[in-house]
Coordinates of N, CA and C in Angstrom, one line a residue:
M8 N 102.0 105.7 38.8 CA 102.0 104.3 38.9 C 100.6 103.7 38.9
T9 N 100.2 102.7 38.3 CA 98.9 102.1 38.2 C 98.5 101.4 39.4
Q10 N 97.4 101.5 39.9 CA 96.8 100.9 41.0 C 96.3 99.5 40.6
G11 N 96.9 98.4 41.0 CA 96.4 97.1 40.6 C 95.4 96.6 41.5
P12 N 94.9 95.4 41.4 CA 93.9 94.8 42.3 C 94.5 94.8 43.8
A13 N 93.5 94.9 44.7 CA 93.8 94.7 46.1 C 93.9 93.3 46.6
P14 N 94.6 92.9 47.5 CA 94.6 91.6 48.0 C 93.2 91.3 48.7
R15 N 92.8 90.0 48.4 CA 91.4 89.6 49.0 C 91.6 88.7 50.2
A16 N 91.0 88.8 51.2 CA 91.1 88.0 52.4 C 90.5 86.5 51.9
L17 N 91.0 85.5 52.4 CA 90.7 84.2 52.1 C 89.7 83.7 53.1
S18 N 88.7 83.0 52.7 CA 87.7 82.3 53.7 C 88.4 81.3 54.5
D19 N 87.8 80.9 55.5 CA 88.2 80.0 56.4 C 88.5 78.6 55.7
E20 N 87.6 78.3 54.9 CA 87.6 77.0 54.0 C 88.9 77.1 53.0
A21 N 89.0 78.3 52.4 CA 90.1 78.4 51.4 C 91.5 78.4 52.1
L22 N 91.4 78.9 53.4 CA 92.7 78.9 54.2 C 93.1 77.5 54.5
S23 N 92.1 76.8 54.9 CA 92.4 75.3 55.2 C 92.7 74.6 54.0
D24 N 92.1 74.8 52.9 CA 92.6 74.1 51.7 C 94.0 74.5 51.3
L25 N 94.4 75.6 51.4 CA 95.9 76.1 51.1 C 96.8 75.4 52.0
L26 N 96.3 75.3 53.3 CA 97.2 74.7 54.4 C 97.3 73.2 54.0
G27 N 96.3 72.6 53.6 CA 96.2 71.3 53.4 C 96.8 70.9 52.0
G28 N 97.2 71.7 51.1 CA 97.6 71.4 49.9 C 99.1 71.7 49.8
Q29 N 99.8 72.3 50.9 CA 101.3 72.4 51.0 C 101.8 71.4 52.0
R30 N 103.1 71.3 52.0 CA 103.7 70.4 53.0 C 104.8 71.3 53.9
F31 N 105.3 72.4 53.2 CA 106.3 73.1 54.0 C 105.9 74.5 54.3
G32 N 106.3 74.9 55.5 CA 105.9 76.3 55.9 C 107.1 76.9 56.8
T33 N 106.9 78.0 57.3 CA 107.8 78.6 58.1 C 107.2 78.7 59.6
L34 N 107.8 78.1 60.4 CA 107.3 78.1 61.9 C 108.0 79.3 62.6
A35 N 107.2 80.1 63.3 CA 107.8 81.3 64.0 C 107.5 80.9 65.5
T36 N 108.6 80.9 66.4 CA 108.6 80.8 67.9 C 109.2 82.0 68.2
T37 N 109.3 82.2 69.6 CA 109.8 83.4 70.2 C 111.1 83.1 71.1
K38 N 112.2 83.7 70.9 CA 113.4 83.6 71.5 C 113.2 84.2 72.8
R39 N 114.1 84.0 73.8 CA 114.0 84.6 75.0 C 114.2 86.1 75.0
S40 N 115.0 86.6 73.9 CA 115.1 88.0 73.8 C 113.8 88.7 73.4
G41 N 112.8 87.8 73.0 CA 111.6 88.4 72.3 C 111.6 88.4 70.9
H42 N 112.8 88.3 70.3 CA 112.8 88.1 68.7 C 112.2 87.0 68.3
P43 N 111.8 87.0 67.1 CA 111.2 85.7 66.4 C 112.3 84.7 65.9
H44 N 112.2 83.5 66.0 CA 113.0 82.5 65.6 C 112.1 81.8 64.5
L45 N 112.8 81.9 63.3 CA 112.0 81.2 62.1 C 112.6 80.0 61.6
T46 N 111.9 78.8 61.2 CA 112.5 77.8 60.8 C 111.6 77.2 59.7
T47 N 112.1 76.8 58.6 CA 111.4 76.1 57.5 C 111.0 74.7 58.2
M48 N 109.8 74.2 58.1 CA 109.4 72.8 58.8 C 108.5 72.2 57.7
L49 N 108.6 70.8 57.6 CA 107.5 69.9 57.0 C 106.4 70.0 58.0
Y50 N 105.2 70.0 57.7 CA 104.1 69.8 58.5 C 103.0 69.0 57.9
S51 N 101.9 68.8 58.9 CA 100.9 68.1 58.3 C 99.7 69.0 59.0
W52 N 98.6 69.2 58.1 CA 97.6 70.0 58.6 C 96.3 69.1 58.7
D53 N 95.7 69.1 59.8 CA 94.3 68.4 60.2 C 93.2 69.4 60.2
P54 N 92.5 69.4 59.1 CA 91.4 70.6 59.0 C 90.4 70.4 60.0
E55 N 89.9 69.2 60.4 CA 89.0 69.1 61.4 C 89.3 69.5 62.6
A56 N 90.5 69.1 63.2 CA 91.0 69.4 64.5 C 91.6 70.9 64.4
R57 N 91.8 71.4 63.2 CA 92.5 72.7 63.1 C 93.9 72.8 63.8
V58 N 94.7 71.7 63.5 CA 95.9 71.6 64.1 C 97.0 71.3 63.0
A59 N 98.1 72.0 63.2 CA 99.3 71.8 62.3 C 100.2 71.0 63.0
R60 N 100.7 69.9 62.7 CA 101.7 68.9 63.4 C 103.1 69.0 62.6
F61 N 104.0 68.9 63.5 CA 105.3 68.9 63.1 C 106.2 67.9 63.8
S62 N 107.1 67.2 63.1 CA 108.0 66.3 63.6 C 109.3 67.0 63.8
T63 N 110.0 66.8 65.1 CA 111.2 67.3 65.4 C 111.9 66.5 66.4
T64 N 113.2 66.9 66.8 CA 113.8 66.1 67.9 C 113.7 67.1 69.2
A65 N 113.7 66.4 70.3 CA 113.6 67.0 71.6 C 114.6 68.2 71.9
D66 N 115.8 67.9 71.2 CA 116.9 68.9 71.7 C 116.8 70.2 70.8
R67 N 115.9 70.5 69.9 CA 115.9 71.7 69.1 C 115.6 72.8 69.8
V68 N 116.1 73.8 69.4 CA 115.8 75.1 70.1 C 114.5 75.4 70.0
K69 N 113.6 75.3 69.0 CA 112.3 75.6 68.8 C 111.5 74.9 69.9
V70 N 112.0 73.7 70.3 CA 111.0 73.0 71.3 C 111.4 73.7 72.6
Q71 N 112.6 74.2 72.7 CA 112.9 74.9 74.2 C 112.0 76.3 74.1
H72 N 112.0 77.0 73.0 CA 111.3 78.1 72.9 C 109.8 77.7 73.3
L73 N 109.1 76.8 72.6 CA 107.7 76.5 72.8 C 107.4 76.1 74.2
R74 N 108.3 75.4 74.8 CA 108.0 75.0 76.3 C 108.1 76.1 77.2
R75 N 108.9 77.1 76.8 CA 108.9 78.4 77.7 C 107.6 79.3 77.3
E76 N 107.5 79.5 76.0 CA 106.4 80.4 75.4 C 105.6 79.6 74.3
P77 N 104.5 79.1 74.6 CA 103.8 78.3 73.6 C 103.2 79.0 72.4
R78 N 103.2 80.4 72.3 CA 102.5 81.0 71.3 C 103.5 80.8 70.1
A79 N 102.8 80.5 69.0 CA 103.7 80.3 67.8 C 102.7 80.6 66.4
A80 N 103.5 80.9 65.4 CA 102.7 81.0 64.2 C 103.4 80.2 62.9
L81 N 102.5 79.8 62.1 CA 103.0 79.1 60.8 C 102.6 79.8 59.6
H82 N 103.6 80.2 58.7 CA 103.3 81.0 57.5 C 103.5 79.9 56.4
V83 N 102.5 79.9 55.6 CA 102.6 78.9 54.4 C 102.2 79.8 53.2
Q84 N 103.3 79.6 52.1 CA 102.9 80.3 50.8 C 101.9 79.4 50.0
G85 N 101.1 80.1 49.4 CA 100.3 79.4 48.5 C 100.9 79.0 47.2
G86 N 99.9 78.9 46.1 CA 100.5 78.2 45.0 C 101.3 79.3 44.2
N87 N 101.3 80.5 44.5 CA 102.1 81.5 44.0 C 102.6 82.4 45.0
V88 N 103.5 83.6 44.7 CA 104.0 84.4 45.6 C 102.9 85.4 46.0
W89 N 101.8 85.3 45.5 CA 100.7 86.3 45.8 C 99.8 85.7 46.7
S90 N 99.9 84.6 47.4 CA 98.9 84.2 48.4 C 99.6 83.5 49.5
F91 N 99.0 83.4 50.7 CA 99.6 82.9 51.7 C 98.4 82.7 52.9
A92 N 98.8 81.8 53.7 CA 97.9 81.5 54.9 C 98.8 81.5 56.2
V93 N 98.3 81.9 57.3 CA 98.9 81.9 58.5 C 98.2 81.1 59.6
V94 N 98.7 80.4 60.4 CA 98.0 79.7 61.6 C 98.6 80.5 62.8
E95 N 98.0 81.0 63.6 CA 98.4 81.5 65.0 C 97.7 80.5 66.0
G96 N 98.5 80.4 67.3 CA 97.9 79.7 68.3 C 98.9 79.2 69.3
E97 N 98.6 78.4 70.1 CA 99.4 77.9 71.1 C 99.8 76.4 70.7
A98 N 101.1 76.2 70.8 CA 101.7 74.9 70.5 C 101.9 74.1 71.8
E99 N 101.7 72.9 71.7 CA 102.2 71.9 72.6 C 103.2 70.9 72.1
V100 N 104.2 70.7 73.0 CA 105.1 69.6 72.6 C 105.0 68.3 73.3
S101 N 104.9 67.2 72.5 CA 104.8 66.0 73.2 C 106.1 65.7 74.0
E102 N 105.9 64.6 74.6 CA 107.2 63.9 75.3 C 107.8 63.2 74.3
P103 N 109.0 62.9 74.1 CA 109.7 62.0 73.2 C 109.0 60.6 73.1
T104 N 108.9 60.1 71.9 CA 108.6 58.7 71.8 C 109.7 57.9 72.5
V105 N 109.2 56.9 73.3 CA 110.3 56.1 74.0 C 110.4 54.6 73.8
A106 N 109.2 54.2 73.1 CA 109.2 52.8 72.8 C 108.5 52.7 71.3
P107 N 109.1 51.8 70.4 CA 108.7 51.7 69.1 C 107.2 51.4 69.0
G108 N 106.4 52.2 68.4 CA 105.0 51.9 68.3 C 104.1 52.6 69.3
D109 N 104.7 53.4 70.3 CA 103.9 54.0 71.5 C 103.0 55.1 70.6
A110 N 102.2 55.8 71.5 CA 101.1 56.7 70.9 C 102.0 57.9 70.2
V111 N 103.1 58.4 70.7 CA 103.9 59.5 70.0 C 104.4 59.0 68.6
G112 N 104.9 57.9 68.7 CA 105.5 57.2 67.4 C 104.4 57.0 66.5
R113 N 103.2 56.5 66.8 CA 102.1 56.4 65.9 C 101.7 57.6 65.3
E114 N 101.7 58.7 66.1 CA 101.1 59.9 65.8 C 102.1 60.5 64.6
L115 N 103.5 60.3 65.0 CA 104.5 60.7 64.0 C 104.2 59.9 62.7
L116 N 103.9 58.8 62.9 CA 103.9 57.8 61.6 C 102.6 58.4 60.8
S117 N 101.6 58.6 61.4 CA 100.4 59.1 60.8 C 100.4 60.4 60.1
M118 N 101.4 61.3 60.4 CA 101.6 62.6 59.8 C 102.3 62.3 58.3
I119 N 102.7 61.1 57.9 CA 103.4 60.9 56.7 C 102.3 60.5 55.7
P120 N 102.2 61.1 54.6 CA 101.2 60.8 53.5 C 101.3 59.2 53.2
A121 N 100.2 58.6 52.9 CA 100.1 57.2 52.6 C 101.0 56.8 51.8
D122 N 101.2 57.6 50.6 CA 102.1 57.3 49.5 C 103.6 57.3 49.8
A123 N 103.9 58.0 50.9 CA 105.4 58.0 51.4 C 105.6 57.4 52.5
R124 N 104.6 56.5 53.1 CA 105.0 55.6 54.3 C 106.2 54.9 54.2
P125 N 107.0 54.5 55.2 CA 108.1 53.6 55.1 C 107.7 52.1 54.8
E126 N 108.5 51.4 54.2 CA 108.2 50.0 53.9 C 108.2 49.2 55.2
D127 N 109.3 49.5 55.9 CA 109.5 48.9 57.1 C 109.2 49.8 58.4
E128 N 107.7 49.8 58.8 CA 107.4 50.6 59.8 C 108.1 50.4 61.0
D129 N 108.3 49.1 61.5 CA 109.0 48.8 62.7 C 110.4 49.5 62.8
A130 N 111.1 49.2 61.7 CA 112.6 50.0 61.7 C 112.3 51.5 61.8
F131 N 111.4 52.2 61.0 CA 111.0 53.5 61.2 C 110.7 54.1 62.7
L132 N 109.8 53.3 63.3 CA 109.5 53.5 64.7 C 110.6 53.4 65.6
R133 N 111.6 52.6 65.4 CA 112.7 52.3 66.3 C 113.5 53.7 66.0
G134 N 113.6 54.2 64.7 CA 114.4 55.2 64.3 C 113.9 56.5 65.2
L135 N 112.6 56.6 65.2 CA 112.0 57.7 66.0 C 112.5 57.7 67.5
V136 N 112.6 56.6 68.0 CA 112.9 56.6 69.4 C 114.4 57.0 69.4
D137 N 115.2 56.4 68.5 CA 116.6 56.7 68.6 C 116.9 58.0 68.6
E138 N 116.1 58.9 67.7 CA 116.3 60.4 67.4 C 115.7 61.1 68.5
H139 N 114.9 60.5 69.4 CA 114.3 61.3 70.6 C 113.1 62.4 69.9
R140 N 112.4 61.8 68.9 CA 111.3 62.6 68.2 C 110.2 63.0 69.1
V141 N 109.7 64.0 68.9 CA 108.5 64.6 69.5 C 107.5 65.2 68.4
V142 N 106.2 65.6 68.8 CA 105.3 66.1 68.0 C 105.0 67.5 68.6
I143 N 105.1 68.4 67.6 CA 104.6 69.9 68.0 C 103.3 69.9 67.3
R144 N 102.2 70.3 68.3 CA 100.9 70.5 67.8 C 100.5 71.8 68.0
L145 N 100.3 72.6 66.7 CA 100.0 74.0 66.8 C 98.5 74.1 66.5
K146 N 97.7 74.4 67.7 CA 96.4 74.4 67.5 C 95.9 76.0 67.1
A147 N 95.2 75.8 66.0 CA 94.9 77.2 65.5 C 93.8 77.9 66.3
Q148 N 94.2 79.1 66.7 CA 93.3 80.1 67.4 C 92.7 81.0 66.4
R149 N 93.7 81.3 65.3 CA 93.3 82.2 64.3 C 94.0 81.9 63.0
L150 N 93.1 81.8 61.9 CA 93.6 81.6 60.5 C 93.5 83.0 59.7
Y151 N 94.5 83.3 59.1 CA 94.4 84.5 58.2 C 95.3 84.3 56.9
G152 N 94.9 85.1 55.9 CA 95.8 85.1 54.6 C 95.1 85.8 53.6
T153 N 95.8 86.0 52.6 CA 95.2 86.7 51.4 C 95.7 86.1 50.0
A154 N 95.1 86.4 48.9 CA 95.4 86.1 47.6 C 95.4 87.4 46.9
L155 N 96.2 87.6 45.9 CA 96.2 88.7 45.0 C 96.0 88.1 43.7
D156 N 95.0 88.5 42.9 CA 94.6 88.1 41.7 C 95.0 88.6 40.5
I157 N 96.5 88.4 40.3 CA 97.1 89.0 39.2 C 98.0 88.0 38.6
E158 N 98.4 88.1 37.4 CA 99.3 87.1 36.7 C 100.7 87.4 37.0
G159 N 101.5 86.3 37.1 CA 103.0 86.6 37.2 C 103.7 86.4 38.4

């Protein structure tokens, strides 16, 4: 068997760029049994604050997991199957948005890329309240990932 190139560790800047260039990742929380709970999530990455933000509803199992055990990880695939980034850290879960346009609702709105913002922001913010939306903020304590420089 021929030995191919070894994976190379990505710099902090390259990891942040990879995280900022993707929108979906796999969020890992911990079940009461200690087993991982994995779920595909839409996220937004704030490189200055080193925080990944997620929108979800207050009744989701991942929220229960994070309120009990805040350690979590986000795995994001790079532009090909040979690269990835992981954010490890402690997550905090906001209280649900309770009034259209409150701080949580505005934070949720800010997570949407400018070109995808809803035309009727007021209706959108009311919908967030109706859905009992919360923000999960995963604060990066560690970033890691690799790339493998091969074709295919």
